[in-house]
Coordinates of C-alpha atoms in Angstrom, one line a residue:
M1 CA 119.0 87.8 50.1
D2 CA 117.9 89.5 46.8
F3 CA 116.9 93.1 47.6
R4 CA 115.6 93.7 44.0
F5 CA 111.9 93.4 44.9
S6 CA 109.0 95.7 44.0
A7 CA 107.5 98.3 46.2
G8 CA 104.2 96.4 45.8
K9 CA 105.7 93.2 47.4
F10 CA 107.3 95.3 50.1
A11 CA 103.9 97.0 50.9
A12 CA 102.0 93.7 50.8
K13 CA 104.4 92.2 53.4
Q14 CA 104.1 95.2 55.7
R15 CA 100.3 95.2 55.4
K16 CA 100.2 91.6 56.4
L17 CA 102.4 92.1 59.4
L18 CA 100.4 95.2 60.6
Q19 CA 97.2 93.2 60.2
L20 CA 98.6 90.4 62.3
E21 CA 99.7 92.8 65.0
Y22 CA 96.4 94.6 65.2
K23 CA 94.4 91.3 65.1
A24 CA 96.5 90.1 68.1
E25 CA 95.7 93.3 70.0
E26 CA 92.0 92.8 69.3
Q27 CA 92.1 89.2 70.5
E28 CA 93.9 90.3 73.6
V29 CA 91.2 92.8 74.5
A30 CA 88.5 90.2 73.7
S31 CA 90.3 87.7 75.9
N32 CA 90.7 90.1 78.8
R33 CA 87.0 91.0 78.7
S34 CA 85.9 87.4 78.8
L35 CA 88.4 86.2 81.4
Y36 CA 88.6 89.0 83.9
T37 CA 86.1 91.1 85.9
T38 CA 86.0 94.9 85.5
K39 CA 87.7 95.1 88.9
E40 CA 90.5 92.8 87.7
L41 CA 90.9 94.8 84.5
E42 CA 91.2 98.0 86.6
A43 CA 93.9 96.3 88.7
K44 CA 95.8 95.6 85.5
G45 CA 95.6 99.3 84.7
I46 CA 93.6 99.0 81.4
A47 CA 90.2 99.9 82.8
I48 CA 88.6 102.3 85.2
N49 CA 85.3 101.4 86.8
K50 CA 82.6 103.3 88.6
L51 CA 82.9 106.6 86.7
K52 CA 80.3 109.4 86.4
L53 CA 79.8 111.9 83.6
T54 CA 80.1 115.4 85.1
E55 CA 80.1 117.7 82.1
T56 CA 80.6 117.9 78.3
S57 CA 82.5 120.5 76.4
S58 CA 83.9 121.0 72.9
G59 CA 87.6 120.5 71.8
L60 CA 89.6 121.2 68.7
Y61 CA 87.6 120.9 65.4
G62 CA 84.4 120.8 67.4
K63 CA 84.9 117.3 68.9
L64 CA 82.8 116.5 71.9
L65 CA 84.7 116.1 75.1
I66 CA 83.1 114.1 77.9
H67 CA 84.5 114.7 81.4
L68 CA 84.4 111.6 83.7
Q69 CA 85.2 111.5 87.4
S70 CA 85.2 108.7 90.0
A71 CA 81.8 107.9 91.4
K72 CA 83.3 106.1 94.4
K73 CA 85.9 107.0 97.0
R74 CA 89.3 105.3 96.6
R75 CA 92.5 105.3 98.7
A76 CA 94.7 107.8 96.9
T77 CA 98.4 107.3 96.3
T78 CA 99.2 110.8 97.7
E79 CA 98.5 112.1 101.2
D80 CA 96.6 115.0 99.7
H81 CA 93.7 112.9 98.5
T82 CA 93.4 110.0 101.0
N83 CA 90.1 108.2 100.5
D84 CA 88.9 110.8 98.0
Y85 CA 87.0 110.7 94.7
V86 CA 90.2 110.0 92.7
L87 CA 90.9 107.8 89.8
P88 CA 92.9 104.6 90.4
P89 CA 96.5 104.1 89.1
T90 CA 96.2 103.3 85.4
K91 CA 98.1 102.8 82.2
L92 CA 95.6 105.0 80.3
G93 CA 97.2 108.1 78.8
P94 CA 96.6 110.8 76.2
G95 CA 96.1 109.3 72.7
D96 CA 94.9 105.9 73.9
I97 CA 91.6 104.6 72.5
V98 CA 89.0 103.8 75.1
G99 CA 85.5 102.3 75.1
I100 CA 82.9 103.7 77.5
F101 CA 80.7 100.9 78.9
P102 CA 77.9 100.7 81.4
A103 CA 79.6 99.9 84.7
S104 CA 79.1 96.2 85.6
E105 CA 81.0 93.3 86.9
H106 CA 81.9 92.2 83.4
L107 CA 82.2 94.4 80.3
A108 CA 80.5 92.0 78.0
T109 CA 78.3 94.4 76.0
D110 CA 79.3 96.6 73.2
P111 CA 80.6 100.1 74.3
L112 CA 78.1 103.0 74.4
L113 CA 80.8 105.0 72.6
S114 CA 84.5 105.1 72.0
G115 CA 87.0 107.9 71.7
V116 CA 90.5 109.1 72.4
V117 CA 91.8 110.0 75.8
Y118 CA 92.3 113.8 75.6
R119 CA 93.5 114.4 79.2
I120 CA 93.8 112.4 82.4
N121 CA 94.9 113.2 85.9
T122 CA 94.2 112.0 89.4
K123 CA 90.7 113.6 89.4
E124 CA 89.4 113.4 85.9
L125 CA 89.4 111.4 82.6
T126 CA 88.5 113.5 79.5
V127 CA 87.7 111.6 76.3
A128 CA 87.3 113.2 72.9
I129 CA 84.6 111.6 70.7
D130 CA 83.2 112.4 67.2
K131 CA 79.6 111.7 68.1
A132 CA 77.6 111.4 71.3
A133 CA 75.9 108.1 72.2
Q134 CA 72.3 107.8 70.9
N135 CA 70.9 107.7 74.5
T136 CA 72.9 110.6 75.9
Q137 CA 70.7 110.9 78.9
S138 CA 71.8 107.5 80.2
L139 CA 75.4 108.7 80.4
Y140 CA 74.4 111.2 83.1
E141 CA 72.1 108.8 84.9
S142 CA 74.3 105.7 85.0
H143 CA 77.7 104.7 86.3
L144 CA 80.2 104.1 83.6
A145 CA 83.5 102.2 82.9
A146 CA 86.3 103.0 80.6
L147 CA 88.4 100.2 78.9
M148 CA 91.5 100.5 76.7
L149 CA 90.9 99.3 73.2
P150 CA 93.3 98.6 70.3
N151 CA 94.7 101.8 68.8
D152 CA 93.1 101.7 65.3
I153 CA 94.3 105.3 64.6
T154 CA 97.9 104.3 64.7
Y155 CA 97.2 101.1 62.8
R156 CA 95.4 103.0 60.0
R157 CA 98.2 105.6 59.8
C158 CA 100.8 102.8 59.5
V159 CA 98.7 101.1 56.7
E160 CA 98.4 104.3 54.8
A161 CA 102.1 105.0 55.1
V162 CA 102.9 101.5 53.8
E163 CA 100.5 101.9 50.9
S164 CA 102.1 105.2 50.0
V165 CA 105.4 103.3 49.5
E166 CA 103.8 101.6 46.4
S167 CA 103.6 105.0 44.7
I168 CA 107.4 105.7 45.2
E169 CA 108.5 103.0 42.7
A170 CA 106.1 104.3 40.0
G171 CA 106.4 108.0 40.7
I172 CA 110.1 108.3 41.8
P173 CA 111.8 105.0 40.8
F174 CA 115.3 106.4 41.4
L175 CA 114.5 107.2 45.0
W176 CA 113.2 103.7 45.6
E177 CA 116.5 102.3 44.4
V178 CA 118.4 104.8 46.5
L179 CA 116.5 103.7 49.6
L180 CA 117.3 100.1 48.9
E181 CA 121.0 101.0 48.3
L182 CA 120.8 99.8 44.7
Q183 CA 121.9 103.3 43.5
E184 CA 124.1 105.9 45.0
P185 CA 122.3 109.1 46.1
R186 CA 122.9 112.1 43.9
R187 CA 124.7 115.3 45.0
S188 CA 124.9 118.8 43.7
K189 CA 128.1 119.6 41.7
E190 CA 128.3 122.9 43.5
E191 CA 130.1 122.9 46.9
A192 CA 127.8 124.2 49.7
K193 CA 129.1 127.3 51.4
V194 CA 128.2 127.3 55.0
E195 CA 128.6 129.8 57.8
V196 CA 127.7 127.6 60.8
L197 CA 125.5 129.1 63.5
N198 CA 126.6 126.7 66.2
K199 CA 130.3 127.5 66.8
N200 CA 130.8 124.4 68.9
L201 CA 130.5 122.0 66.0
N202 CA 133.6 119.9 65.2
E203 CA 134.9 119.3 61.7
S204 CA 133.1 116.0 61.3
Q205 CA 129.7 117.7 62.1
I206 CA 130.4 120.7 59.8
G207 CA 131.3 118.3 57.0
A208 CA 128.0 116.3 57.5
V209 CA 126.0 119.6 57.4
K210 CA 127.7 120.6 54.1
R211 CA 127.2 117.2 52.5
A212 CA 123.6 117.1 53.5
L213 CA 123.1 120.6 51.9
E214 CA 124.7 119.2 48.7
A215 CA 122.5 116.1 48.6
T216 CA 119.6 116.1 46.1
D217 CA 118.0 112.8 47.1
V218 CA 118.8 111.4 50.5
Y219 CA 121.6 112.0 53.1
L220 CA 122.2 109.8 56.1
V221 CA 124.0 111.1 59.3
H222 CA 125.3 108.0 61.1
G223 CA 127.3 107.6 64.3
P224 CA 127.4 106.0 67.7
P225 CA 125.3 107.4 70.6
G226 CA 126.6 110.7 72.0
T227 CA 128.5 111.8 68.9
G228 CA 126.2 114.9 68.3
K229 CA 124.0 113.6 65.5
T230 CA 121.0 115.6 66.7
T231 CA 123.0 118.7 67.1
T232 CA 124.3 118.3 63.5
V233 CA 120.7 117.8 62.3
V234 CA 119.5 121.0 64.1
E235 CA 122.3 122.9 62.4
Y236 CA 121.3 121.5 59.0
I237 CA 117.6 122.4 59.6
L238 CA 118.6 126.0 60.4
Q239 CA 120.8 126.2 57.3
E240 CA 117.9 125.1 55.1
V241 CA 115.7 127.8 56.7
L242 CA 118.4 130.3 55.9
R243 CA 118.2 129.1 52.3
G244 CA 114.5 130.0 52.3
N245 CA 113.3 126.4 52.5
K246 CA 110.6 125.0 54.8
V247 CA 111.5 122.0 56.8
L248 CA 109.3 119.1 58.0
T249 CA 111.1 117.2 60.9
C250 CA 109.9 113.9 62.3
G251 CA 111.1 111.4 64.9
P252 CA 110.0 108.0 66.3
S253 CA 109.0 109.3 69.7
N254 CA 107.7 112.5 71.3
M255 CA 111.0 112.7 73.3
S256 CA 113.1 112.6 70.2
V257 CA 111.0 115.4 68.5
D258 CA 111.0 117.5 71.7
N259 CA 114.8 117.3 72.0
I260 CA 115.0 118.9 68.5
V261 CA 112.4 121.5 69.4
E262 CA 114.3 122.5 72.5
K263 CA 117.5 123.0 70.6
L264 CA 115.7 125.0 67.9
I265 CA 114.1 127.3 70.4
K266 CA 117.6 128.2 71.7
S267 CA 119.0 128.8 68.2
P268 CA 120.4 132.3 67.3
L269 CA 118.0 132.8 64.5
K270 CA 115.6 135.6 65.3
K271 CA 111.8 135.3 64.4
L272 CA 112.2 131.6 63.7
K273 CA 108.6 130.2 63.3
I274 CA 108.4 126.7 64.8
C275 CA 105.2 124.6 65.0
R276 CA 105.2 121.3 67.1
V277 CA 102.3 119.2 66.0
G278 CA 100.9 116.6 68.4
H279 CA 99.0 116.1 71.6
P280 CA 100.2 118.8 74.2
A281 CA 99.9 116.3 77.0
R282 CA 102.6 114.1 75.4
M283 CA 105.0 117.0 75.0
M284 CA 107.7 118.3 77.3
S285 CA 106.2 121.3 79.2
H286 CA 108.9 123.7 77.9
V287 CA 107.9 123.2 74.2
W288 CA 104.1 123.9 74.8
E289 CA 104.6 127.5 73.7
V290 CA 105.3 126.3 70.1
S291 CA 102.7 123.5 70.0
L292 CA 100.0 123.8 67.3
D293 CA 97.3 123.9 70.0
A294 CA 99.0 126.9 71.8
L295 CA 99.6 128.7 68.5
V296 CA 96.0 128.2 67.5
S297 CA 94.7 129.4 70.8
C298 CA 96.4 132.8 70.2
S299 CA 95.0 133.4 66.8
E300 CA 92.1 135.7 65.8
E301 CA 90.2 132.7 64.4
A302 CA 90.5 130.9 67.7
A303 CA 88.8 133.9 69.4
M304 CA 85.8 133.4 67.1
A305 CA 85.9 129.6 67.7
R306 CA 86.0 130.1 71.5
K307 CA 82.9 132.3 71.3
A308 CA 81.1 129.5 69.3
K309 CA 82.4 126.9 71.8
A310 CA 81.0 128.8 74.7
E311 CA 77.6 128.7 73.1
L312 CA 78.0 125.0 72.3
N313 CA 79.2 124.2 75.8
T314 CA 76.1 125.9 77.2
L315 CA 73.9 124.0 74.8
L316 CA 75.3 120.4 75.1
P317 CA 74.2 119.8 78.7
K318 CA 70.7 121.1 77.8
I319 CA 70.5 118.6 74.9
M320 CA 71.5 115.7 77.1
R321 CA 69.1 116.6 79.9
S322 CA 66.1 117.5 77.7
K323 CA 63.2 115.0 77.6
D324 CA 61.3 117.0 75.0
K325 CA 61.9 115.4 71.5
E326 CA 61.1 118.5 69.5
E327 CA 63.2 120.7 71.8
R328 CA 66.2 118.3 71.4
R329 CA 65.8 118.3 67.6
E330 CA 66.0 122.1 67.5
M331 CA 68.9 122.3 69.9
R332 CA 70.8 119.5 68.0
A333 CA 70.4 121.5 64.8
E334 CA 71.8 124.6 66.5
A335 CA 74.7 122.6 67.9
K336 CA 75.4 121.1 64.5
Q337 CA 75.8 124.6 63.0
L338 CA 78.0 125.7 65.9
K339 CA 80.3 122.7 65.3
K340 CA 80.5 123.6 61.6
D341 CA 81.5 127.1 62.6
I342 CA 84.1 125.9 65.1
K343 CA 85.6 123.6 62.5
K344 CA 85.8 126.3 59.9
F345 CA 87.4 128.8 62.3
E346 CA 89.9 126.3 63.7
K347 CA 90.8 124.8 60.3
Q348 CA 91.6 128.3 59.1
A349 CA 93.7 129.0 62.2
V350 CA 95.6 125.8 61.7
K351 CA 96.2 126.5 58.0
T352 CA 97.5 130.0 58.7
I353 CA 99.9 128.7 61.3
L354 CA 101.2 125.8 59.2
D355 CA 101.6 128.0 56.1
S356 CA 103.7 130.6 58.0
S357 CA 105.9 128.1 59.9
D358 CA 109.5 127.7 58.9
I359 CA 109.8 124.3 60.7
I360 CA 107.0 121.8 61.4
L361 CA 107.8 119.0 63.8
A362 CA 105.9 115.8 64.7
T363 CA 106.3 112.1 65.4
N364 CA 106.4 109.8 62.4
T365 CA 102.7 108.8 63.0
G366 CA 101.6 112.2 64.4
I367 CA 102.3 113.9 61.1
A368 CA 99.9 111.5 59.4
D369 CA 96.9 113.2 61.2
K370 CA 94.6 113.8 58.3
K371 CA 93.6 117.3 59.5
V372 CA 97.2 118.4 59.4
W373 CA 98.4 116.3 56.4
E374 CA 95.7 117.7 54.2
L375 CA 97.0 121.2 54.8
I376 CA 100.7 120.5 54.1
K377 CA 100.8 117.7 51.6
D378 CA 100.9 119.9 48.5
R379 CA 103.7 122.2 49.9
K380 CA 107.4 121.5 49.3
Y381 CA 109.4 120.6 52.4
I382 CA 112.9 119.5 53.1
T383 CA 112.2 116.3 55.2
V384 CA 114.3 115.3 58.2
I385 CA 113.8 112.1 60.1
D386 CA 115.7 111.9 63.4
A387 CA 116.7 108.5 64.8
V388 CA 115.5 106.8 61.7
S389 CA 117.2 103.5 62.7
Y390 CA 114.6 103.1 65.4
T391 CA 112.0 102.6 62.7
H392 CA 112.0 98.8 62.1
L393 CA 110.7 97.3 58.8
T394 CA 110.7 93.7 57.8
L395 CA 111.8 93.1 54.2
P396 CA 110.0 90.4 52.2
T397 CA 112.1 87.5 51.1

């Protein structure tokens, strides 16, 4: 196979494959809606029927959170909630895209709204949406159903990542050839002097850290499972921090990222500033303390945002229940301004935290969150990708 192809052809091939994958997901959802009843979709774990809206609140960046609970008693899977108002077993989890429909035997109509699962437990499903449904009053008055939809957020991020590949060949042609193994990666002529922090590293691991520090383009740490690659990578990250560099670390899964965070938290470096970007519900509990959400919640800007949120949370139910058109218009204008204030306070809090962090960690798709990426894209980072071999790409022929 000839690997001397352009970045444009590579990106075009990947876009086509992503489109085929997303289209297949859309067709599967459409097929499920036409072939199965809502009850059958619930049994498959991709829908929840007979829900009721209990309250609304505001989340990060002023997003509207709708809180849904079961409107009917179900036999629970635990003894504590036998025949209680609990949600059925489901495949829905934080980060999934769901459509909210009027509850019926078949979900044949368009959804009233769609959003992202923010949190889910046995009692409640919380969905984050950008805008409320036009007829918000009906959400309180009617029973609802939630159905898993294709994840267009991940799809868009993958497409954007593939399109960014096209700029590599034009902007950094040497790097493109290095990535395709057409050129040898460059190294500094000066030997790296390293005083390792982890005294348990063997000679092979120390050598890998030194060569990575000497690399000026790309360096690959390769080895069988269980040989200490992640431990080596953590040492390298800390060494870059000691050099005064900021490090952006990514991985293919939340588990892979959290494993690195866990090791970094235990590092001997004092006052190490770590920020784990991503949905807290998808993280290991012991890394929550360094999550972006947790760090934001402790900031001064967050205190101002919470005050504005409290006002907004008091106002939203009034808007949904009001039947006076003029009163709703005035309250919506007030809510709109509060949301702007919340976004401003939280954006500043996020910017302050990211700017001051020595190490930012996220999944490969999670770091593409526009609200985060816009704040870090112009800064210089040493980039580390863990378990890079788990990222599969098909090369065009």
